[in-house]
Amino acid sequence: MKSLIQNRNLLLWDALLFGLTPLVAYLLRFEGFGWSVEHTVTALTYLAVALAVKLAVFISFGMYARVWRHASVPEMAAIVRAVAVASVGCVVLGAFLLPMTGLTPVRVPLSALALDLLFTGVVAVAPRLTLKASESLHRRRHGRSGRRTLIAGAGSAGVLIVRELENNPDVGLTPVGFVDDSPNKLGHRLSDLPVFGTIDDIEAVISAHGIQEIVIAMPTAPGSVVRNVVRAATTTGTPVRTVPGLYEIVSGRVGISTLRNVEIQDLLRREPIETDLERVRSLVSGRVVLVTGAGGSIGSELARQLAKLTPTRLVLLGNNENDIFDVLNELRRGRHDLELIPVIADIRSLERLRGVFETYRPEIVFHAAAHKHVPLMEEHVVEAVTNNVSGTDAVVRCAVQYDVEHFVLISTDKAVRPTSVMGATKRVAEMIVQCAALEHRRHFVSVRFGNVLGSRGSVIPTFLKQIEAGGPVTITHPEMERYFMTIPEAVQLVMQAGAQGKGGELFMLDMGEPVRIVDLATDLIRLSGRDVGRDIELRYVGTRPGERLFEEMFLDEEDVARTEHPKVLRARNSHPAQDF
């Protein structure tokens, strides 16, 4: 009722115009006012009844309970539906019901009905479009003081960003046009803004149109495209922001209209990975799932994504109470119907693990608990062996004893021809899992991948802290390369590999092309708004114990083949260890 009162002017306007349209239709039908008495009675009766029908339909369709100043496609579709239903009702009334019931001496002429319905559609749309247009004009007039903004990407995300910026002038950004590499869009207008050119034309567009800021609205664009935009922006000194990447949006933690500064993962972004979530859901749904190392970077993201797949119970096991506390509270905020079990335990304690397995009876285990820092493990060999080897052995033994159906070990590319203690321990862990799978005929597999962006203690956070401190940014060797993948996409593929595993396989994730660490550092310095050499020094400190320049994903003797998923590779070692 409140909404109806707020739209009373629109209601009165509709009542006036809907009452006039039958008279105008009759006037055109008879080319003047020379109607017979029968048609005069019919016209006035039809006018009264049709007016009531039209208003009743519009009220029932919520035409007076909408904010038309911010109307978009759903509101326009609602008008079409309301006009269509009202039209059918008026045709039935004028052509059949009124003459059949004797309320009119003759039926309404079909041509007059057609004209009335045409005019009804026009007068229904016109005032609402006027409100919308006036609001858009008002926003653009008041938004001209904002920073002139170029939108990179003339797609659905670009349209959404334009709408958000126009609806929220307080952001201080005024969109003036697009650039896009699609030849079908060049020279056209989108959201009443021109598509100036391609990504390669950005520098010229900035100069010609006084661009003061760039927004990258391409959540699925590969890193090469993002790098081109950032390079052009950096060259001209233009600030640049971006919408989140696809995996950030899929995670549910941000929306597509959220703007943030460009980050290193945007520059390394690859083609979006297609994941068969239904297959993974069929593996997890309705089952008890245990995640070890659930407080870590990979383990916590595993917990987030598994929670969306409706397990009956999700057991979060970790050795750091603060980390488990944080991920537990995060998941509880998002999923009130999921039973979450926090467990503080050390995987090296076999008896403690047996108690956990006995109590909660997990059916699926994702084993992400491990010591991972190469230089630290060179100095703490006992910790690396007891945690990564003995701990994995204990978890696998419990999984076998308590009939776990699926077991997935999170491994690393450093397990391939290991040159470090950490890599060697992870290779032994892979062999433990493989032997258990073959001996007990279980769906136990290992998944091997490289570095993940943003994980705690990894190279990106380290570089960022060094940049914030004013440098220097320390690099071990100018030719050092690493494979990189974002945490969410790595976890998606881990779950995919787990769903494919039959037992004993070792899966590798296709990490794309390796990235030089020096290029990574240079990009981070530029993204911080500083210059390499002038503001921040790059310093080479030499390789650390256990490190190597290049990483490999599989051994020569491993038979590697593609799987059903293009980003997941499968290997079977022809000579697995025989003891477990």
JSON list of N, CA, C and O in Angstrom, two decimals, residues 120-158:
[
{"chain": "A", "resi": 120, "resn": "THR", "atom": "N", "xyz": [-2.60, 1.92, -25.56]},
{"chain": "A", "resi": 120, "resn": "THR", "atom": "CA", "xyz": [-2.40, 1.53, -24.16]},
{"chain": "A", "resi": 120, "resn": "THR", "atom": "C", "xyz": [-0.93, 1.20, -23.89]},
{"chain": "A", "resi": 120, "resn": "THR", "atom": "O", "xyz": [-0.36, 1.62, -22.88]},
{"chain": "A", "resi": 121, "resn": "GLY", "atom": "N", "xyz": [-0.33, 0.45, -24.80]},
{"chain": "A", "resi": 121, "resn": "GLY", "atom": "CA", "xyz": [1.09, 0.13, -24.65]},
{"chain": "A", "resi": 121, "resn": "GLY", "atom": "C", "xyz": [1.96, 1.37, -24.67]},
{"chain": "A", "resi": 121, "resn": "GLY", "atom": "O", "xyz": [2.89, 1.51, -23.86]},
{"chain": "A", "resi": 122, "resn": "VAL", "atom": "N", "xyz": [1.64, 2.30, -25.55]},
{"chain": "A", "resi": 122, "resn": "VAL", "atom": "CA", "xyz": [2.45, 3.52, -25.67]},
{"chain": "A", "resi": 122, "resn": "VAL", "atom": "C", "xyz": [2.34, 4.36, -24.40]},
{"chain": "A", "resi": 122, "resn": "VAL", "atom": "O", "xyz": [3.35, 4.80, -23.83]},
{"chain": "A", "resi": 123, "resn": "VAL", "atom": "N", "xyz": [1.11, 4.59, -23.93]},
{"chain": "A", "resi": 123, "resn": "VAL", "atom": "CA", "xyz": [0.94, 5.47, -22.77]},
{"chain": "A", "resi": 123, "resn": "VAL", "atom": "C", "xyz": [1.40, 4.78, -21.48]},
{"chain": "A", "resi": 123, "resn": "VAL", "atom": "O", "xyz": [1.67, 5.44, -20.48]},
{"chain": "A", "resi": 124, "resn": "ALA", "atom": "N", "xyz": [1.49, 3.45, -21.47]},
{"chain": "A", "resi": 124, "resn": "ALA", "atom": "CA", "xyz": [2.02, 2.75, -20.30]},
{"chain": "A", "resi": 124, "resn": "ALA", "atom": "C", "xyz": [3.53, 2.90, -20.22]},
{"chain": "A", "resi": 124, "resn": "ALA", "atom": "O", "xyz": [4.10, 3.06, -19.14]},
{"chain": "A", "resi": 125, "resn": "VAL", "atom": "N", "xyz": [4.19, 2.85, -21.38]},
{"chain": "A", "resi": 125, "resn": "VAL", "atom": "CA", "xyz": [5.65, 2.91, -21.40]},
{"chain": "A", "resi": 125, "resn": "VAL", "atom": "C", "xyz": [6.16, 4.34, -21.29]},
{"chain": "A", "resi": 125, "resn": "VAL", "atom": "O", "xyz": [7.15, 4.61, -20.60]},
{"chain": "A", "resi": 126, "resn": "ALA", "atom": "N", "xyz": [5.51, 5.29, -21.96]},
{"chain": "A", "resi": 126, "resn": "ALA", "atom": "CA", "xyz": [6.03, 6.65, -22.09]},
{"chain": "A", "resi": 126, "resn": "ALA", "atom": "C", "xyz": [6.35, 7.32, -20.75]},
{"chain": "A", "resi": 126, "resn": "ALA", "atom": "O", "xyz": [7.48, 7.80, -20.56]},
{"chain": "A", "resi": 127, "resn": "PRO", "atom": "N", "xyz": [5.43, 7.39, -19.80]},
{"chain": "A", "resi": 127, "resn": "PRO", "atom": "CA", "xyz": [5.78, 8.09, -18.55]},
{"chain": "A", "resi": 127, "resn": "PRO", "atom": "C", "xyz": [6.87, 7.39, -17.75]},
{"chain": "A", "resi": 127, "resn": "PRO", "atom": "O", "xyz": [7.67, 8.04, -17.08]},
{"chain": "A", "resi": 128, "resn": "ARG", "atom": "N", "xyz": [6.92, 6.08, -17.84]},
{"chain": "A", "resi": 128, "resn": "ARG", "atom": "CA", "xyz": [7.94, 5.35, -17.09]},
{"chain": "A", "resi": 128, "resn": "ARG", "atom": "C", "xyz": [9.32, 5.53, -17.71]},
{"chain": "A", "resi": 128, "resn": "ARG", "atom": "O", "xyz": [10.32, 5.66, -16.99]},
{"chain": "A", "resi": 129, "resn": "LEU", "atom": "N", "xyz": [9.38, 5.52, -19.03]},
{"chain": "A", "resi": 129, "resn": "LEU", "atom": "CA", "xyz": [10.65, 5.81, -19.68]},
{"chain": "A", "resi": 129, "resn": "LEU", "atom": "C", "xyz": [11.09, 7.25, -19.42]},
{"chain": "A", "resi": 129, "resn": "LEU", "atom": "O", "xyz": [12.29, 7.53, -19.31]},
{"chain": "A", "resi": 130, "resn": "THR", "atom": "N", "xyz": [10.11, 8.15, -19.33]},
{"chain": "A", "resi": 130, "resn": "THR", "atom": "CA", "xyz": [10.44, 9.54, -19.04]},
{"chain": "A", "resi": 130, "resn": "THR", "atom": "C", "xyz": [11.10, 9.66, -17.67]},
{"chain": "A", "resi": 130, "resn": "THR", "atom": "O", "xyz": [12.08, 10.39, -17.49]},
{"chain": "A", "resi": 131, "resn": "LEU", "atom": "N", "xyz": [10.54, 8.95, -16.68]},
{"chain": "A", "resi": 131, "resn": "LEU", "atom": "CA", "xyz": [11.14, 8.95, -15.34]},
{"chain": "A", "resi": 131, "resn": "LEU", "atom": "C", "xyz": [12.56, 8.40, -15.38]},
{"chain": "A", "resi": 131, "resn": "LEU", "atom": "O", "xyz": [13.47, 8.95, -14.76]},
{"chain": "A", "resi": 132, "resn": "LYS", "atom": "N", "xyz": [12.73, 7.29, -16.09]},
{"chain": "A", "resi": 132, "resn": "LYS", "atom": "CA", "xyz": [14.04, 6.67, -16.20]},
{"chain": "A", "resi": 132, "resn": "LYS", "atom": "C", "xyz": [15.03, 7.61, -16.88]},
{"chain": "A", "resi": 132, "resn": "LYS", "atom": "O", "xyz": [16.17, 7.78, -16.43]},
{"chain": "A", "resi": 133, "resn": "ALA", "atom": "N", "xyz": [14.60, 8.21, -17.99]},
{"chain": "A", "resi": 133, "resn": "ALA", "atom": "CA", "xyz": [15.49, 9.09, -18.74]},
{"chain": "A", "resi": 133, "resn": "ALA", "atom": "C", "xyz": [15.85, 10.33, -17.93]},
{"chain": "A", "resi": 133, "resn": "ALA", "atom": "O", "xyz": [17.00, 10.79, -17.95]},
{"chain": "A", "resi": 134, "resn": "SER", "atom": "N", "xyz": [14.90, 10.88, -17.19]},
{"chain": "A", "resi": 134, "resn": "SER", "atom": "CA", "xyz": [15.18, 12.07, -16.39]},
{"chain": "A", "resi": 134, "resn": "SER", "atom": "C", "xyz": [16.18, 11.75, -15.28]},
{"chain": "A", "resi": 134, "resn": "SER", "atom": "O", "xyz": [17.05, 12.56, -14.96]},
{"chain": "A", "resi": 135, "resn": "GLU", "atom": "N", "xyz": [16.05, 10.56, -14.69]},
{"chain": "A", "resi": 135, "resn": "GLU", "atom": "CA", "xyz": [16.99, 10.16, -13.65]},
{"chain": "A", "resi": 135, "resn": "GLU", "atom": "C", "xyz": [18.39, 9.97, -14.23]},
{"chain": "A", "resi": 135, "resn": "GLU", "atom": "O", "xyz": [19.39, 10.39, -13.63]},
{"chain": "A", "resi": 136, "resn": "SER", "atom": "N", "xyz": [18.47, 9.33, -15.41]},
{"chain": "A", "resi": 136, "resn": "SER", "atom": "CA", "xyz": [19.79, 9.14, -16.05]},
{"chain": "A", "resi": 136, "resn": "SER", "atom": "C", "xyz": [20.42, 10.48, -16.40]},
{"chain": "A", "resi": 136, "resn": "SER", "atom": "O", "xyz": [21.63, 10.68, -16.21]},
{"chain": "A", "resi": 137, "resn": "LEU", "atom": "N", "xyz": [19.59, 11.42, -16.91]},
{"chain": "A", "resi": 137, "resn": "LEU", "atom": "CA", "xyz": [20.10, 12.74, -17.26]},
{"chain": "A", "resi": 137, "resn": "LEU", "atom": "C", "xyz": [20.59, 13.46, -16.01]},
{"chain": "A", "resi": 137, "resn": "LEU", "atom": "O", "xyz": [21.64, 14.11, -16.02]},
{"chain": "A", "resi": 138, "resn": "HIS", "atom": "N", "xyz": [19.82, 13.32, -14.93]},
{"chain": "A", "resi": 138, "resn": "HIS", "atom": "CA", "xyz": [20.20, 13.96, -13.67]},
{"chain": "A", "resi": 138, "resn": "HIS", "atom": "C", "xyz": [21.52, 13.40, -13.16]},
{"chain": "A", "resi": 138, "resn": "HIS", "atom": "O", "xyz": [22.40, 14.15, -12.72]},
{"chain": "A", "resi": 139, "resn": "ARG", "atom": "N", "xyz": [21.68, 12.07, -13.22]},
{"chain": "A", "resi": 139, "resn": "ARG", "atom": "CA", "xyz": [22.91, 11.44, -12.74]},
{"chain": "A", "resi": 139, "resn": "ARG", "atom": "C", "xyz": [24.10, 11.88, -13.56]},
{"chain": "A", "resi": 139, "resn": "ARG", "atom": "O", "xyz": [25.17, 12.16, -13.03]},
{"chain": "A", "resi": 140, "resn": "ARG", "atom": "N", "xyz": [23.92, 11.92, -14.87]},
{"chain": "A", "resi": 140, "resn": "ARG", "atom": "CA", "xyz": [25.06, 12.28, -15.72]},
{"chain": "A", "resi": 140, "resn": "ARG", "atom": "C", "xyz": [25.43, 13.75, -15.54]},
{"chain": "A", "resi": 140, "resn": "ARG", "atom": "O", "xyz": [26.59, 14.12, -15.58]},
{"chain": "A", "resi": 141, "resn": "ARG", "atom": "N", "xyz": [24.41, 14.62, -15.33]},
{"chain": "A", "resi": 141, "resn": "ARG", "atom": "CA", "xyz": [24.69, 16.04, -15.14]},
{"chain": "A", "resi": 141, "resn": "ARG", "atom": "C", "xyz": [25.48, 16.26, -13.86]},
{"chain": "A", "resi": 141, "resn": "ARG", "atom": "O", "xyz": [26.41, 17.03, -13.80]},
{"chain": "A", "resi": 142, "resn": "HIS", "atom": "N", "xyz": [25.09, 15.50, -12.80]},
{"chain": "A", "resi": 142, "resn": "HIS", "atom": "CA", "xyz": [25.76, 15.66, -11.52]},
{"chain": "A", "resi": 142, "resn": "HIS", "atom": "C", "xyz": [27.02, 14.81, -11.42]},
{"chain": "A", "resi": 142, "resn": "HIS", "atom": "O", "xyz": [27.80, 14.99, -10.49]},
{"chain": "A", "resi": 143, "resn": "GLY", "atom": "N", "xyz": [27.21, 13.89, -12.34]},
{"chain": "A", "resi": 143, "resn": "GLY", "atom": "CA", "xyz": [28.39, 13.03, -12.28]},
{"chain": "A", "resi": 143, "resn": "GLY", "atom": "C", "xyz": [29.54, 13.51, -13.12]},
{"chain": "A", "resi": 143, "resn": "GLY", "atom": "O", "xyz": [30.59, 12.90, -13.16]},
{"chain": "A", "resi": 144, "resn": "ARG", "atom": "N", "xyz": [29.35, 14.64, -13.82]},
{"chain": "A", "resi": 144, "resn": "ARG", "atom": "CA", "xyz": [30.40, 15.12, -14.72]},
{"chain": "A", "resi": 144, "resn": "ARG", "atom": "C", "xyz": [31.62, 15.60, -13.96]},
{"chain": "A", "resi": 144, "resn": "ARG", "atom": "O", "xyz": [32.69, 15.78, -14.53]},
{"chain": "A", "resi": 145, "resn": "SER", "atom": "N", "xyz": [31.46, 15.88, -12.68]},
{"chain": "A", "resi": 145, "resn": "SER", "atom": "CA", "xyz": [32.59, 16.35, -11.89]},
{"chain": "A", "resi": 145, "resn": "SER", "atom": "C", "xyz": [33.51, 15.21, -11.47]},
{"chain": "A", "resi": 145, "resn": "SER", "atom": "O", "xyz": [34.60, 15.45, -10.97]},
{"chain": "A", "resi": 146, "resn": "GLY", "atom": "N", "xyz": [33.07, 13.96, -11.67]},
{"chain": "A", "resi": 146, "resn": "GLY", "atom": "CA", "xyz": [33.89, 12.82, -11.31]},
{"chain": "A", "resi": 146, "resn": "GLY", "atom": "C", "xyz": [35.04, 12.62, -12.28]},
{"chain": "A", "resi": 146, "resn": "GLY", "atom": "O", "xyz": [35.11, 13.23, -13.35]},
{"chain": "A", "resi": 147, "resn": "ARG", "atom": "N", "xyz": [35.97, 11.74, -11.88]},
{"chain": "A", "resi": 147, "resn": "ARG", "atom": "CA", "xyz": [37.12, 11.46, -12.72]},
{"chain": "A", "resi": 147, "resn": "ARG", "atom": "C", "xyz": [36.68, 10.74, -13.99]},
{"chain": "A", "resi": 147, "resn": "ARG", "atom": "O", "xyz": [35.94, 9.75, -13.92]},
{"chain": "A", "resi": 148, "resn": "ARG", "atom": "N", "xyz": [37.11, 11.24, -15.14]},
{"chain": "A", "resi": 148, "resn": "ARG", "atom": "CA", "xyz": [36.73, 10.66, -16.42]},
{"chain": "A", "resi": 148, "resn": "ARG", "atom": "C", "xyz": [37.32, 9.25, -16.52]},
{"chain": "A", "resi": 148, "resn": "ARG", "atom": "O", "xyz": [38.54, 9.07, -16.45]},
{"chain": "A", "resi": 149, "resn": "THR", "atom": "N", "xyz": [36.43, 8.26, -16.67]},
{"chain": "A", "resi": 149, "resn": "THR", "atom": "CA", "xyz": [36.83, 6.86, -16.53]},
{"chain": "A", "resi": 149, "resn": "THR", "atom": "C", "xyz": [36.59, 6.09, -17.82]},
{"chain": "A", "resi": 149, "resn": "THR", "atom": "O", "xyz": [35.51, 6.16, -18.41]},
{"chain": "A", "resi": 150, "resn": "LEU", "atom": "N", "xyz": [37.60, 5.34, -18.23]},
{"chain": "A", "resi": 150, "resn": "LEU", "atom": "CA", "xyz": [37.52, 4.46, -19.39]},
{"chain": "A", "resi": 150, "resn": "LEU", "atom": "C", "xyz": [37.28, 3.04, -18.91]},
{"chain": "A", "resi": 150, "resn": "LEU", "atom": "O", "xyz": [37.98, 2.55, -18.01]},
{"chain": "A", "resi": 151, "resn": "ILE", "atom": "N", "xyz": [36.29, 2.36, -19.49]},
{"chain": "A", "resi": 151, "resn": "ILE", "atom": "CA", "xyz": [35.98, 0.99, -19.13]},
{"chain": "A", "resi": 151, "resn": "ILE", "atom": "C", "xyz": [36.64, 0.05, -20.14]},
{"chain": "A", "resi": 151, "resn": "ILE", "atom": "O", "xyz": [36.33, 0.11, -21.33]},
{"chain": "A", "resi": 152, "resn": "ALA", "atom": "N", "xyz": [37.55, -0.79, -19.67]},
{"chain": "A", "resi": 152, "resn": "ALA", "atom": "CA", "xyz": [38.18, -1.79, -20.54]},
{"chain": "A", "resi": 152, "resn": "ALA", "atom": "C", "xyz": [37.35, -3.06, -20.50]},
{"chain": "A", "resi": 152, "resn": "ALA", "atom": "O", "xyz": [37.37, -3.79, -19.51]},
{"chain": "A", "resi": 153, "resn": "GLY", "atom": "N", "xyz": [36.61, -3.31, -21.57]},
{"chain": "A", "resi": 153, "resn": "GLY", "atom": "CA", "xyz": [35.73, -4.47, -21.63]},
{"chain": "A", "resi": 153, "resn": "GLY", "atom": "C", "xyz": [34.29, -4.04, -21.84]},
{"chain": "A", "resi": 153, "resn": "GLY", "atom": "O", "xyz": [33.63, -3.59, -20.90]},
{"chain": "A", "resi": 154, "resn": "ALA", "atom": "N", "xyz": [33.80, -4.17, -23.07]},
{"chain": "A", "resi": 154, "resn": "ALA", "atom": "CA", "xyz": [32.43, -3.77, -23.39]},
{"chain": "A", "resi": 154, "resn": "ALA", "atom": "C", "xyz": [31.52, -4.99, -23.38]},
{"chain": "A", "resi": 154, "resn": "ALA", "atom": "O", "xyz": [30.84, -5.30, -24.36]},
{"chain": "A", "resi": 155, "resn": "GLY", "atom": "N", "xyz": [31.51, -5.69, -22.25]},
{"chain": "A", "resi": 155, "resn": "GLY", "atom": "CA", "xyz": [30.64, -6.85, -22.08]},
{"chain": "A", "resi": 155, "resn": "GLY", "atom": "C", "xyz": [29.65, -6.62, -20.96]},
{"chain": "A", "resi": 155, "resn": "GLY", "atom": "O", "xyz": [29.41, -5.47, -20.55]},
{"chain": "A", "resi": 156, "resn": "SER", "atom": "N", "xyz": [29.08, -7.70, -20.45]},
{"chain": "A", "resi": 156, "resn": "SER", "atom": "CA", "xyz": [28.07, -7.57, -19.41]},
{"chain": "A", "resi": 156, "resn": "SER", "atom": "C", "xyz": [28.66, -6.96, -18.13]},
{"chain": "A", "resi": 156, "resn": "SER", "atom": "O", "xyz": [28.00, -6.17, -17.45]},
{"chain": "A", "resi": 157, "resn": "ALA", "atom": "N", "xyz": [29.91, -7.32, -17.81]},
{"chain": "A", "resi": 157, "resn": "ALA", "atom": "CA", "xyz": [30.55, -6.73, -16.63]},
{"chain": "A", "resi": 157, "resn": "ALA", "atom": "C", "xyz": [30.75, -5.23, -16.82]},
{"chain": "A", "resi": 157, "resn": "ALA", "atom": "O", "xyz": [30.56, -4.45, -15.88]},
{"chain": "A", "resi": 158, "resn": "GLY", "atom": "N", "xyz": [31.13, -4.82, -18.04]},
{"chain": "A", "resi": 158, "resn": "GLY", "atom": "CA", "xyz": [31.30, -3.40, -18.32]},
{"chain": "A", "resi": 158, "resn": "GLY", "atom": "C", "xyz": [30.01, -2.62, -18.18]},
{"chain": "A", "resi": 158, "resn": "GLY", "atom": "O", "xyz": [29.97, -1.52, -17.61]}
]
